Coordinates of C-alpha atoms and ligand atoms in Angstrom, one line a residue:
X114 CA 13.1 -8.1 -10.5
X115 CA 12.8 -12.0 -11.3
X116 CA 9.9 -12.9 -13.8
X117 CA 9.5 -16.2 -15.7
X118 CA 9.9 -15.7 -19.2
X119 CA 8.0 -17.8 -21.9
X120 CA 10.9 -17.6 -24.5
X121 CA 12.8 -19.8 -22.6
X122 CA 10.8 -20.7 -20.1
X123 CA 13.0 -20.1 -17.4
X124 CA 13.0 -17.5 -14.7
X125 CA 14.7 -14.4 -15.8
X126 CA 16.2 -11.0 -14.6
X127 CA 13.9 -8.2 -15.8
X128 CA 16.1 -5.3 -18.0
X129 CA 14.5 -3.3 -20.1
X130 CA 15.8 -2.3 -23.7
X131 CA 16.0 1.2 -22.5
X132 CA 17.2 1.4 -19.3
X133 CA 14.5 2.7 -16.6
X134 CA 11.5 2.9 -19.4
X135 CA 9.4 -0.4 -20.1
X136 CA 7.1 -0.7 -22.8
X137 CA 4.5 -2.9 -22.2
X138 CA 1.6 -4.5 -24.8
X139 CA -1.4 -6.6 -23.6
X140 CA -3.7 -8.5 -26.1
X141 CA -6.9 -6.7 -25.6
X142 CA -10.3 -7.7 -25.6
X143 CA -11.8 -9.6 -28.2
X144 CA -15.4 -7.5 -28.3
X145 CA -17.7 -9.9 -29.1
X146 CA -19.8 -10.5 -26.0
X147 CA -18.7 -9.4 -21.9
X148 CA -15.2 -10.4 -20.6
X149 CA -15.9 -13.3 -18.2
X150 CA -13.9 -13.3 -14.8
X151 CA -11.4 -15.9 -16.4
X152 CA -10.4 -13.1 -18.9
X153 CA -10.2 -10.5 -16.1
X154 CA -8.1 -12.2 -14.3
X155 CA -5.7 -12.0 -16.7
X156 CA -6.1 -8.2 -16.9
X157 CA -5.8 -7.9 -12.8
X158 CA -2.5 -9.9 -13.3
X159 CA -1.1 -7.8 -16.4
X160 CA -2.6 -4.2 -13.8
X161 CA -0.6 -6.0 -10.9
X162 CA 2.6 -5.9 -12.9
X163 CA 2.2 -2.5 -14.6
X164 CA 1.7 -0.9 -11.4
X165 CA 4.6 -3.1 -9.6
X166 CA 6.9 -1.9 -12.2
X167 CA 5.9 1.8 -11.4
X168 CA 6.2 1.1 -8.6
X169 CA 9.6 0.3 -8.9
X170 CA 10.9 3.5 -10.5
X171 CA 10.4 2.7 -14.0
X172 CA 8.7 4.8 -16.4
X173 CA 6.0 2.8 -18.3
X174 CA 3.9 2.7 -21.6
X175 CA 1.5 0.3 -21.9
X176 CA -0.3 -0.1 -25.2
X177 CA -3.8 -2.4 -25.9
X178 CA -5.7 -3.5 -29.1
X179 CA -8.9 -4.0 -29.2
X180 CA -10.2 -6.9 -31.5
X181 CA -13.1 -5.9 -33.0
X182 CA -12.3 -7.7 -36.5
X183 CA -10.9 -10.9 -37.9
X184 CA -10.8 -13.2 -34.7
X185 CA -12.1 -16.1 -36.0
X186 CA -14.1 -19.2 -34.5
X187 CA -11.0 -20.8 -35.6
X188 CA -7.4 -20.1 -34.7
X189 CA -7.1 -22.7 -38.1
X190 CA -8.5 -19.7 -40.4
X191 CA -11.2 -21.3 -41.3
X192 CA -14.2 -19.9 -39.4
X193 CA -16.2 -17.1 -39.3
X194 CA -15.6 -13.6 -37.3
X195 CA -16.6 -13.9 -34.2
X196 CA -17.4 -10.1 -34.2
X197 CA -19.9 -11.2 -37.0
X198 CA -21.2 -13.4 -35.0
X199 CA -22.2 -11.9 -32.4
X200 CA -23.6 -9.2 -34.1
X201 CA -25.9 -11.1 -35.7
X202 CA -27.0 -12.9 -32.1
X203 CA -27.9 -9.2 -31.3
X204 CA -29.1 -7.7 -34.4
X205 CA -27.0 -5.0 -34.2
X206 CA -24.1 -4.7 -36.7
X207 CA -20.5 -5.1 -36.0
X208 CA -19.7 -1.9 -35.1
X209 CA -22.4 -1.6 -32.5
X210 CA -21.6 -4.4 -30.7
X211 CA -18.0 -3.2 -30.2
X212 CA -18.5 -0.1 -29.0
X213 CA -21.3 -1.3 -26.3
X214 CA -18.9 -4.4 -25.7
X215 CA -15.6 -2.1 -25.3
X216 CA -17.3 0.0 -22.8
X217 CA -18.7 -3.0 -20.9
X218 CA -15.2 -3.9 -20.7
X219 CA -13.7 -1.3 -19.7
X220 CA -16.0 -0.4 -16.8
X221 CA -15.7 -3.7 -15.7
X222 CA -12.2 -3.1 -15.1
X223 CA -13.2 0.4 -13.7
X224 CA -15.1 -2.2 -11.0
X225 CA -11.8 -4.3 -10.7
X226 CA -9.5 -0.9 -10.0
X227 CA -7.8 -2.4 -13.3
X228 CA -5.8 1.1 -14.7
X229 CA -6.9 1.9 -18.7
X230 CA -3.7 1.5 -20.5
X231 CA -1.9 3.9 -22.0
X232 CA -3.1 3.8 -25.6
X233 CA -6.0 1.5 -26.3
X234 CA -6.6 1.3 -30.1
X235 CA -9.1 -0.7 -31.5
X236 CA -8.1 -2.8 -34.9
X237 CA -10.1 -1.1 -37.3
X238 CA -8.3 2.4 -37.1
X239 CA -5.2 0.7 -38.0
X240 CA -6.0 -1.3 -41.9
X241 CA -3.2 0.9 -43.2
X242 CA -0.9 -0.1 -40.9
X243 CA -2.0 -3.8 -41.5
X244 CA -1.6 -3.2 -45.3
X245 CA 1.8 -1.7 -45.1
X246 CA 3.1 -4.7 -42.9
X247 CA 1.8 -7.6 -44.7
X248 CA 3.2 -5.2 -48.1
X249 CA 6.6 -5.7 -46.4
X250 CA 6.3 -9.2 -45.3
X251 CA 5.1 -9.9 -49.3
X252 CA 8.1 -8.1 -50.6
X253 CA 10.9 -9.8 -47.9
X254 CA 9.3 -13.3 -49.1
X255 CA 7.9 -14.2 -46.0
X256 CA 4.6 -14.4 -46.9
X257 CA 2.6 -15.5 -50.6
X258 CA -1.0 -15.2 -52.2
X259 CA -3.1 -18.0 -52.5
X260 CA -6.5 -18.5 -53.3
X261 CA -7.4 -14.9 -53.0
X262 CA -5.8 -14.6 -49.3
X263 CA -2.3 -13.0 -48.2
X264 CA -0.5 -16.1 -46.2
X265 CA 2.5 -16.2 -44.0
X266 CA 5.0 -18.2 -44.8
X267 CA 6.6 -20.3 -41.8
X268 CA 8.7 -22.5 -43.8
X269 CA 11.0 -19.1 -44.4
X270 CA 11.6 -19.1 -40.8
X271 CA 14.7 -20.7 -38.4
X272 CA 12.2 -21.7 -35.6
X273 CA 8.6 -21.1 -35.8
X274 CA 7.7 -22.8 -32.2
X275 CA 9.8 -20.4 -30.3
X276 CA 7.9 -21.1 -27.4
X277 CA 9.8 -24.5 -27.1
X278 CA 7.2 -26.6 -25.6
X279 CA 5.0 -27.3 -28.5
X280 CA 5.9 -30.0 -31.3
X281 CA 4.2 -29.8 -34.6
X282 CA 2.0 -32.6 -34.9
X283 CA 0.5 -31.8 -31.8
X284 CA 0.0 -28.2 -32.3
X285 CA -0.2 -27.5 -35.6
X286 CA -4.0 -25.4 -35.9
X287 CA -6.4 -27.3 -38.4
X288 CA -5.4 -30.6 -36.2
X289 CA -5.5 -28.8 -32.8
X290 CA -8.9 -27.6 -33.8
X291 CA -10.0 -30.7 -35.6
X292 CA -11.8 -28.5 -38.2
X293 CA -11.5 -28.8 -42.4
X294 CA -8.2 -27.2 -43.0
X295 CA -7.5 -24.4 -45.6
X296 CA -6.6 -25.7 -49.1
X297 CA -4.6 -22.8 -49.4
X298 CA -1.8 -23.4 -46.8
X299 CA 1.7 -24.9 -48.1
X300 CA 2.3 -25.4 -44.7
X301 CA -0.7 -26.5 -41.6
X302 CA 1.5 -23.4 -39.4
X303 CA 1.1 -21.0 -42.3
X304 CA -1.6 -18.2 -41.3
X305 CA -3.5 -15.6 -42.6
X306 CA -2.5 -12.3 -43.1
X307 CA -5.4 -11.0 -45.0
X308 CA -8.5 -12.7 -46.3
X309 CA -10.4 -11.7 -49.3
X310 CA -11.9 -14.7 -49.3
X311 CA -13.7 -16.9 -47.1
X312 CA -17.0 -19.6 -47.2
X313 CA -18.2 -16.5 -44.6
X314 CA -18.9 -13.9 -47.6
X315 CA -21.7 -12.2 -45.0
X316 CA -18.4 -10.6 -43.2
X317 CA -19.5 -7.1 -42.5
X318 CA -16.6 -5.0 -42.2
X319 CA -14.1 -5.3 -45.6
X320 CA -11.4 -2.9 -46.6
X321 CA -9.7 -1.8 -49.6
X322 CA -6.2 -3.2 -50.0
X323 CA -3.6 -4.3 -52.8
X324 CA -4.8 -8.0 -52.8
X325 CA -8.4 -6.9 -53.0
X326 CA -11.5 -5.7 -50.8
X327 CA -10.8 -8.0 -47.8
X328 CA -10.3 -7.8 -43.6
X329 CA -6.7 -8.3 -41.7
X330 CA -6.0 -11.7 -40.1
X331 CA -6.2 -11.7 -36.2
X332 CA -2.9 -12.2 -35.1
X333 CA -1.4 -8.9 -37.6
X334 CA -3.3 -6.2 -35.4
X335 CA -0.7 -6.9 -32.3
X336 CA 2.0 -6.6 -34.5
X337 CA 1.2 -3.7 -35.9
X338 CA -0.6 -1.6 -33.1
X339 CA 2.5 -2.6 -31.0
X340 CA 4.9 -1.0 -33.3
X341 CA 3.0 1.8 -34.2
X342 CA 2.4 3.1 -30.4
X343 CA 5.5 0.9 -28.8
X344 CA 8.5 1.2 -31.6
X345 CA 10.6 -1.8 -32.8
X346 CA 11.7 -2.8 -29.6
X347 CA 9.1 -4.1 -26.7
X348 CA 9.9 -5.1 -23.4
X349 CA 7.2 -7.4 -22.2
X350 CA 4.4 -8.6 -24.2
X351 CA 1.4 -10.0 -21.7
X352 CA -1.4 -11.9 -22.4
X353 CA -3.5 -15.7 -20.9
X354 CA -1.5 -18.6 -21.8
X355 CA -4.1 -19.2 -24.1
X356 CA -2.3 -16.6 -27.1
X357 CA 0.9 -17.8 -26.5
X358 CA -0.3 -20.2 -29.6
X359 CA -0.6 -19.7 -32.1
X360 CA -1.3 -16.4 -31.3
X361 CA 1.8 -14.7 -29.7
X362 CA 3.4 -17.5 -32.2
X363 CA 2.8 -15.7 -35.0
X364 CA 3.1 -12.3 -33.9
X365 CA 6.5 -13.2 -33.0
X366 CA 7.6 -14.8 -36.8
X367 CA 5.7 -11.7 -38.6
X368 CA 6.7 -9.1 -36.4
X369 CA 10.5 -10.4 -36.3
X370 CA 10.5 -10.9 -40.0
X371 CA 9.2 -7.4 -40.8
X372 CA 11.8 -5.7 -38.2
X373 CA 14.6 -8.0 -39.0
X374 CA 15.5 -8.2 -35.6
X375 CA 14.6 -9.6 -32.5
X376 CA 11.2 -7.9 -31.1
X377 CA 9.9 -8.4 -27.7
X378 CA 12.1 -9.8 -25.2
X379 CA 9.9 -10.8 -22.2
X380 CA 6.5 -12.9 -22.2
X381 CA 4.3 -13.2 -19.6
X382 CA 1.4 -15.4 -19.8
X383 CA -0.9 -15.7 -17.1
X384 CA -2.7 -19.6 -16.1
X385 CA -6.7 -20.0 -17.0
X386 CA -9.1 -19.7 -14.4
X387 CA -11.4 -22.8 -14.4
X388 CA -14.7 -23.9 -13.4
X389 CA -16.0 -27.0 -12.4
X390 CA -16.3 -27.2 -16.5
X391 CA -12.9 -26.6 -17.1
X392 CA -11.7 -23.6 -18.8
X393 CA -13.8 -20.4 -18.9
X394 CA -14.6 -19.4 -22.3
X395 CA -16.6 -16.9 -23.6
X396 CA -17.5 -19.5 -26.8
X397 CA -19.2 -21.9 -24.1
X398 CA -22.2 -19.0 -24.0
X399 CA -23.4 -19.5 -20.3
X400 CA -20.4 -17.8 -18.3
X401 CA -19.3 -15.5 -15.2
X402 CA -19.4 -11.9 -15.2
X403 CA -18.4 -9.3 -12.7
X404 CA -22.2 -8.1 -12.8
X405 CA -23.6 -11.9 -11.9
X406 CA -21.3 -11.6 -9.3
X407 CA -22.4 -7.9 -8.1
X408 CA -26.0 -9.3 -8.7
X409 CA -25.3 -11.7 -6.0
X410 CA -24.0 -9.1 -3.2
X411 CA -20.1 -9.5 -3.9
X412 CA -18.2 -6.6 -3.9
X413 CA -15.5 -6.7 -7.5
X414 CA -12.6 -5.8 -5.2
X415 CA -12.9 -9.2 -3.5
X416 CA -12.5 -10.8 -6.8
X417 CA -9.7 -8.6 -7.5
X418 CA -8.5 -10.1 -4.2
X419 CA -9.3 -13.5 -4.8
X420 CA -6.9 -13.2 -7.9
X421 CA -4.0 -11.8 -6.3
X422 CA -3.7 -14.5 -3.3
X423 CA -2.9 -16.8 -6.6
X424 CA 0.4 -16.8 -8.4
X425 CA -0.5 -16.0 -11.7
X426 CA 1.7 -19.3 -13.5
X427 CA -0.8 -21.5 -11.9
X428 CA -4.4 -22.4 -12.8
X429 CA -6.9 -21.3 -10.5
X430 CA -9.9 -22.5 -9.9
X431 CA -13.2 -20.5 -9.4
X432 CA -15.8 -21.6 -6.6
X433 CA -18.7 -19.1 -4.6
X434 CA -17.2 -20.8 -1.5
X435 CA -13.5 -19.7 -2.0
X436 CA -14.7 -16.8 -3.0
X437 CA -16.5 -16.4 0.2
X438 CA -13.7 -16.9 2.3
X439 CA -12.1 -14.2 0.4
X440 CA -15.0 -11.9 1.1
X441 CA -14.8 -12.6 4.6
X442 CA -11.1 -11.9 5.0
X443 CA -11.4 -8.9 2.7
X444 CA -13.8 -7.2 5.2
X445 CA -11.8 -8.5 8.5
X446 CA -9.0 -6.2 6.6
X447 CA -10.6 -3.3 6.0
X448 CA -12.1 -3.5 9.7
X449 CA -8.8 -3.3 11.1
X450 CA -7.0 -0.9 8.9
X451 CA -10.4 1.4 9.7
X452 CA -9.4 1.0 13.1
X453 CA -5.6 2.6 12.7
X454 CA -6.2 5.8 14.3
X455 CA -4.2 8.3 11.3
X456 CA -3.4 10.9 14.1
X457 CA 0.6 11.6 13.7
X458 CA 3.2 11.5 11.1
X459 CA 4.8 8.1 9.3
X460 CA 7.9 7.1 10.3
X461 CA 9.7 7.0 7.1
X462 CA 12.9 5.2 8.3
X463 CA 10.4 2.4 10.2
X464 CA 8.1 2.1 7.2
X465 CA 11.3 1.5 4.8
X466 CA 11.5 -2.2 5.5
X467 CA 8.2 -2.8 6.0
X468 CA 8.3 -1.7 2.0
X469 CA 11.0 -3.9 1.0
X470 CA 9.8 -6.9 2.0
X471 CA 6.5 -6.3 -0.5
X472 CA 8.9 -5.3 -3.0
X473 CA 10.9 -8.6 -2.7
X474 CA 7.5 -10.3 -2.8
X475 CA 7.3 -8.7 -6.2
X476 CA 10.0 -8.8 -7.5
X477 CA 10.1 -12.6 -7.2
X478 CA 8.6 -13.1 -10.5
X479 CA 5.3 -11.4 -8.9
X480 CA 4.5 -13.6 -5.9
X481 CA 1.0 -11.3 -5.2
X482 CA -0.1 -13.5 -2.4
X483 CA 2.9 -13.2 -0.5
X484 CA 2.5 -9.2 -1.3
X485 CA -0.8 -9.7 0.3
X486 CA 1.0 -11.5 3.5
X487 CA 2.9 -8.3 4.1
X488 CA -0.2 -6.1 4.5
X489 CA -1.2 -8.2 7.5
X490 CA 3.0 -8.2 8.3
X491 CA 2.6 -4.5 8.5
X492 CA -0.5 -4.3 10.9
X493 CA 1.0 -6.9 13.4
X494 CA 4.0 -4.7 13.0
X495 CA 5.7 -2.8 16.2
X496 CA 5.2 0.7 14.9
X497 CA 3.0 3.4 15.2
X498 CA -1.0 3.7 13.1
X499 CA 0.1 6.6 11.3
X500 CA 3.2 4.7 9.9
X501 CA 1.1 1.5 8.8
X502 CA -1.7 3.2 7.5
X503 CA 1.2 5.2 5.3
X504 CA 2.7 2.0 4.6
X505 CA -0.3 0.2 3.5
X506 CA -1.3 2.7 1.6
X507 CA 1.7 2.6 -1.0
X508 CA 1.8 -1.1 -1.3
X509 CA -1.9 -0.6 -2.2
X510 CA -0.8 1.3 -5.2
X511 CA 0.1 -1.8 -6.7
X512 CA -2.4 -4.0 -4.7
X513 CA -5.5 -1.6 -5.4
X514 CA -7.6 -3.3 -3.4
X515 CA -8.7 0.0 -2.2
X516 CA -7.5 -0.6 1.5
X517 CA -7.6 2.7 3.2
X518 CA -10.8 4.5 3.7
X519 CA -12.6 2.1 2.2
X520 CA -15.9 1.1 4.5
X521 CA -16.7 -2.6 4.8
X522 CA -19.0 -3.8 2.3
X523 CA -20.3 -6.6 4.6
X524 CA -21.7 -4.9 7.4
X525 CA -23.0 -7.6 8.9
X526 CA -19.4 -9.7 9.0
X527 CA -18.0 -10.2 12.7
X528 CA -16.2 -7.7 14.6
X529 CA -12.9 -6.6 14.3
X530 CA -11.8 -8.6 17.3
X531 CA -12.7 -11.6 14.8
X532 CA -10.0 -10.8 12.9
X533 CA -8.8 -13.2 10.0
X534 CA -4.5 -13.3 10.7
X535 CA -4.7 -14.0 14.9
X536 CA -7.5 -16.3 14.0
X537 CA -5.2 -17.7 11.2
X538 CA -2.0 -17.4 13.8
X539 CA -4.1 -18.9 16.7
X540 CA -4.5 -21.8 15.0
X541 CA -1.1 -22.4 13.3
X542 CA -0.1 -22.1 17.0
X543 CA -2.6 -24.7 18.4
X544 CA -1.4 -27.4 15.4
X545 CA 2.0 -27.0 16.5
X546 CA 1.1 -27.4 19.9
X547 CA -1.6 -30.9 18.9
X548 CA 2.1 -32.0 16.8
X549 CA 4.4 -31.6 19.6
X550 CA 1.9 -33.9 21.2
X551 CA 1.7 -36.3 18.6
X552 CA -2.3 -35.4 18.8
X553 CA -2.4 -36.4 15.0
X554 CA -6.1 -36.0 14.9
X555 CA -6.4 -32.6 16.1
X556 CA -3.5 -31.4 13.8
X557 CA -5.0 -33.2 10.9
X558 CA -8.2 -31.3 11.6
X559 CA -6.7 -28.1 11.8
X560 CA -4.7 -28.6 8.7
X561 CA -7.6 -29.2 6.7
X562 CA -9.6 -26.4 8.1
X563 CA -7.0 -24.0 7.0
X564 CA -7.1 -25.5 3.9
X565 CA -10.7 -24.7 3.6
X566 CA -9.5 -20.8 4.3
X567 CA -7.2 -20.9 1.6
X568 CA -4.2 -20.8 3.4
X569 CA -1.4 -23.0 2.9
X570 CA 1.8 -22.9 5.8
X571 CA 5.8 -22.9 4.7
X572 CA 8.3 -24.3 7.5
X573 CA 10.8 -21.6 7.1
X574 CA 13.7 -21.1 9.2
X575 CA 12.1 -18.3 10.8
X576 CA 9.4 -21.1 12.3
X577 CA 5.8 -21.6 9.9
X578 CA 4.9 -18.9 7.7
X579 CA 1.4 -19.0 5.8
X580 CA -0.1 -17.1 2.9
X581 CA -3.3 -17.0 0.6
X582 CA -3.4 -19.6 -2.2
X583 CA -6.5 -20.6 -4.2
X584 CA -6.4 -23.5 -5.5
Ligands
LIG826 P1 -10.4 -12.7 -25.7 O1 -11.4 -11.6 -25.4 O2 -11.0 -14.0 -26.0 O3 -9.5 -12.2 -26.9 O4 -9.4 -12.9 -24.5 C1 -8.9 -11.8 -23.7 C2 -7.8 -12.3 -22.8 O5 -8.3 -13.2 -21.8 C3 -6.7 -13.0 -23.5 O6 -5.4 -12.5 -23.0 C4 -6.9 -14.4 -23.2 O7 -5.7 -15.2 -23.3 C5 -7.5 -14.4 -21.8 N1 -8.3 -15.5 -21.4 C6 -9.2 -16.2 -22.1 N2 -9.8 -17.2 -21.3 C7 -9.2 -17.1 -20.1 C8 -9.3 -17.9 -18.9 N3 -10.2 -18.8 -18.7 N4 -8.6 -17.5 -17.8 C9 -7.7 -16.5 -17.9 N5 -7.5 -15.8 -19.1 C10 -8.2 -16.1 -20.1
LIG827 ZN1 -2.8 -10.1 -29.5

């Protein structure tokens, strides 16, 4: 399998430390309020993956923190928790609001067919962990005490911006966030490890430790939680290409310095989804849920759907009336794979290519919406129902979009004969034909109306493919 790799930035070949075993970590939730859509669709991505690479034969662990202390308002340090935060927008303490904000996550995903991950450990069972880390880092030299607070020390480090496409000035938090920056710091990169003190003294939730009744920093609790549940070596680390900095920055020069070795050897961020405001962000207060969009008659698997017919390395923007072409094509599916009659037995030997060419979909570096393409591939395909239904339903092991017995949700949608890929190939075929006859107009026209559907054509050597793509 290809996938791009954020250390590098460059498209790699996927081999695991340990040969057939991955072990996977995903920057969980920060539980301060509901994950929007934009932060879901970095989870469906990241469920896409672990279920592709299950798919292909490996043996998986996938490991998830839960942030319910020490994210501040600030990546510069400076701010205040936003668990504290939004406990007091409530009235309910801290540890109230994470609980009821953990399991609104979590059945959101249950909504999105998004599999729970392995382990899923919240921050606050692991302080000692924390403490013992940070002890190491302090003893190594790679991190000092000032002011009360346990730093990281960058300047100890080769490179600090392994990520290779950021430069100092521009990046450095405290300038990035335009906010007062922390006395404290020998270095604007330097971060915290553990505060015990801070202008917000109101912080609910403090913990023994050897500098002093204090809370971890933010970016400690992946280090930790992965190594604790995923060993010293990880495979792929995933998260929104938000984290990569400083976030997955810092994980990297703590985590590295404690092991003293390399950690995690692939990265895989996934692009924002955007509004019409820009970037969806739970800070902004007024934001998209997957109940808003159950409250106005969308089934989740559609968004689920909506993701996938996007490659997950570019932005995507979020709009009702892409999302209702997606609805519409969603139920034109299901119509027709409820038609397959399931009378008969697979052909194993005729369903075997059919299989391959998902899997060589995936395994270039997770090219979902040309995974998508195969499913209607397989129903134009020259074999019998009982052999498409089979095959559909194991590339929906990794799609999950809940293809096979699965009613329409639209009942009112148009019939079956309606349906979305002969409609799609009918007029491909009557552009070619306006084109031929130099009828620019009419193949203008038909270009942009399959625009409108989301679909965007490839001249291939095979003649004009098309698949899904967002914008
Ligand atoms: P948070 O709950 O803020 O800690 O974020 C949870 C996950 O969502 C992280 O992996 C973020 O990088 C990701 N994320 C945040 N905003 C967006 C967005 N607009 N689109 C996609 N992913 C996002
Ligand atoms: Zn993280």
């Amino acid at each position: 399998m290809i996938l791009y790799n954020s250390l590098g930035q460059t498209r790699q070949e996927f081999v695991p430390h340990t040969e057939g075993k991955v072990n996977m970590y995903t920057c969980g939730p920060t539980v301060y309020h509901y994950a929007h859509i934009g932060n879901l669709r970095t989870y469906i991505m990241e469920d896409v993956l672990e279920k592709y690479l299950r798919f292909a034969g490996y043996d998986v662990k996938r490991v998830m923190n839960i942030t319910d202390v020490g994210h501040l308002t600030s990546d510069a340090d400076t701010g205040e928790d936003k668990m504290l935060a939004g406990a007091r927008r409530e009235h309910k303490t801290v540890l109230e609001i994470a609980k009821f904000y953990t399991d609104a996550f979590f059945a959101d995903c249950e909504k999105l067919n998004i599999k729970r991950p392995d382990v899923v450990e919240p921050a606050t069972n692991c302080i000692d962990e924390f403490i013992e880390m940070i002890s190491v880092l302090l003893e190594k030299g790679y991190a000092y005490i000032a002011g009360g607070n346990v730093y990281f020390d960058t300047s100890k480090l080769d490179s600090y911006y392994v990520f290779g496409n950021m430069n100092e000035d521009d990046l450095a938090v405290g300038v990035r966030d335009s906010v007062e920056e922390d006395e404290n710091k020998r270095s604007k990169a330097d971060f915290v490890l553990w505060f015990t003190k801070s202008k917000f003294d109101s912080q609910e939730l403090k913990w023994e430790s050897p500098w002093g009744l204090g809370y971890p920093g933010w970016h400690i609790e992946c280090s930790s939680i992965s190594c604790k549940h995923n060993g010293e070596y990880l495979d792929i680390h995933c998260g929104g290409i938000d984290n990569a900095f400083p976030h997955h920055t810092n994980e990297i020069a703590q985590s590295e310095a404690y092991l003293g070795h390399k950690w995690c050897k692939y990265w895989f961020h996934v692009l924002h989804l955007n509004d019409a405001r820009g970037k969806m962000s739970k800070s902004k207060g007024d934001f998209l849920t997957v109940s808003l969009l159950e409250s106005k008659g969308y089934n989740p698997i559609v968004y689920r759907m909506f993701c996938l017919q996007s490659h997950y390395r570019k932005p995507l923007t979020f709009t009702y009336d892409s999302l209702d072409n997606t609805a519409t094509a969603y139920d034109k599916l299901i119509k027709r794979i409820a038609a397959l009659s399931n009378d008969g037995t697979p052909d194993l030997q005729k369903a075997q290519p059919l299989i391959d060419s998902f899997k060589s979909a995936l395994d270039n570096d997770l090219n979902t919406s040309l995974g998508l393409t195969c499913v209607y591939d397989v129903l134009k395909a020259d074999v019998d129902d009982a052999t498409k239904l089979y095959v559909i339903g194991e590339l929906d092991k990794v799609l999950s979009l809940n293809l096979i017995g699965n009613e329409p949700f639209n009942k009112e949608s148009d019939s079956a004969e309606n349906e979305i890929s002969s409609e799609i190939e009918e007029l491909i075929e009557k552009r070619t034909k306006a084109r031929l006859e130099k009828d620019w107009t009419t193949a203008d026209a038909i270009r942009d109306k399959l625009k409108e559907m989301n679909v965007v054509l490839e001249d291939t050597k095979d003649g004009i493919k098309w698949h899904f793509e967002n914008n």
